[in-house]
Amino acid sequence: MCVKVKSIQHKGLRQFYEDTSKLPAAHIIRIRNILTRLEFAQSLDDIGTPGSRLHPLSGNLKGFYAGNVSGNWRIIFRFEDGHVYDVNYLDYH
């Protein structure tokens, strides 16, 4: 697991660096780009890029941010004190 990312919920994401077969092939490049930004981010500004549609969540996911992967699929995470926590890959719509 990367230094900045402290916890990952989705099993496929945890294994991502070793084996990408647990994730849809069409999403691999986008997931890799998002995880790389999370790994090196010093602030939320480092994570959000054009097209990522980074946004804060509300309701049960208040405190989380989401980045677009494809369609309804998102990578969500919490960002606190320069670290990333509880990274997950899901369709929350």
XYZ file of C-alpha atoms in Angstrom:
93
model
C 0.000 0.000 0.000
C 1.239 3.492 -0.754
C 2.570 5.833 1.916
C -0.097 8.546 1.621
C -3.006 6.098 1.328
C -3.623 4.695 4.801
C -6.549 2.354 4.148
C -8.333 0.795 1.178
C -11.730 -0.871 1.486
C -12.134 -2.524 -1.936
C -10.230 -5.825 -2.217
C -9.507 -5.297 -5.907
C -7.983 -1.891 -5.197
C -5.826 -3.320 -2.389
C -4.453 -5.888 -4.805
C -4.225 -3.400 -7.678
C -0.454 -3.070 -7.684
C -0.028 -6.855 -7.805
C -2.950 -8.045 -9.929
C -5.538 -5.945 -11.796
C -7.738 -8.914 -12.764
C -10.303 -8.170 -10.016
C -11.254 -4.873 -11.684
C -12.989 -4.176 -15.019
C -10.344 -3.938 -17.756
C -12.021 -0.831 -19.188
C -11.469 1.010 -15.875
C -7.828 0.059 -15.210
C -6.139 3.122 -16.718
C -8.515 5.549 -15.013
C -8.177 3.735 -11.658
C -4.373 3.763 -11.960
C -4.423 7.531 -12.629
C -6.671 8.239 -9.622
C -4.662 6.025 -7.254
C -1.429 7.662 -8.400
C -2.852 11.118 -7.654
C -4.033 9.897 -4.240
C -0.608 8.456 -3.484
C 1.247 11.714 -4.135
C -1.371 14.307 -3.112
C -0.385 16.980 -0.645
C -3.863 18.551 -0.803
C -7.250 18.001 -2.448
C -6.131 20.347 -5.237
C -3.541 17.735 -6.233
C -6.254 15.099 -6.681
C -8.886 16.942 -8.687
C -8.048 17.262 -12.377
C -10.231 18.197 -15.338
C -12.530 15.273 -16.024
C -12.163 13.718 -12.561
C -15.256 15.554 -11.329
C -13.893 15.444 -7.782
C -16.639 16.404 -5.350
C -17.536 16.074 -1.663
C -20.255 13.599 -0.771
C -23.175 14.050 1.610
C -25.601 11.906 3.557
C -24.185 8.561 4.700
C -20.940 9.336 2.866
C -20.426 12.796 4.360
C -16.704 13.423 4.845
C -15.818 11.448 1.711
C -14.840 12.752 -1.704
C -15.549 11.019 -5.010
C -13.687 10.934 -8.299
C -15.274 9.679 -11.499
C -13.989 6.422 -13.000
C -16.652 5.597 -15.600
C -20.441 5.834 -15.734
C -21.694 5.549 -12.151
C -18.422 4.011 -10.898
C -16.428 6.176 -8.507
C -13.406 5.960 -6.283
C -14.317 7.472 -2.941
C -11.988 8.387 -0.089
C -11.473 10.558 2.969
C -8.624 13.096 2.991
C -7.338 14.139 6.415
C -4.074 15.727 7.516
C -2.424 15.073 4.162
C -3.328 11.379 4.121
C -5.941 9.360 2.253
C -8.195 6.892 4.114
C -10.968 4.407 3.346
C -10.452 4.305 -0.425
C -13.248 2.390 -2.108
C -14.391 1.653 -5.673
C -18.163 1.534 -6.019
C -21.329 2.488 -7.820
C -23.040 4.557 -5.116
C -25.889 5.908 -7.278
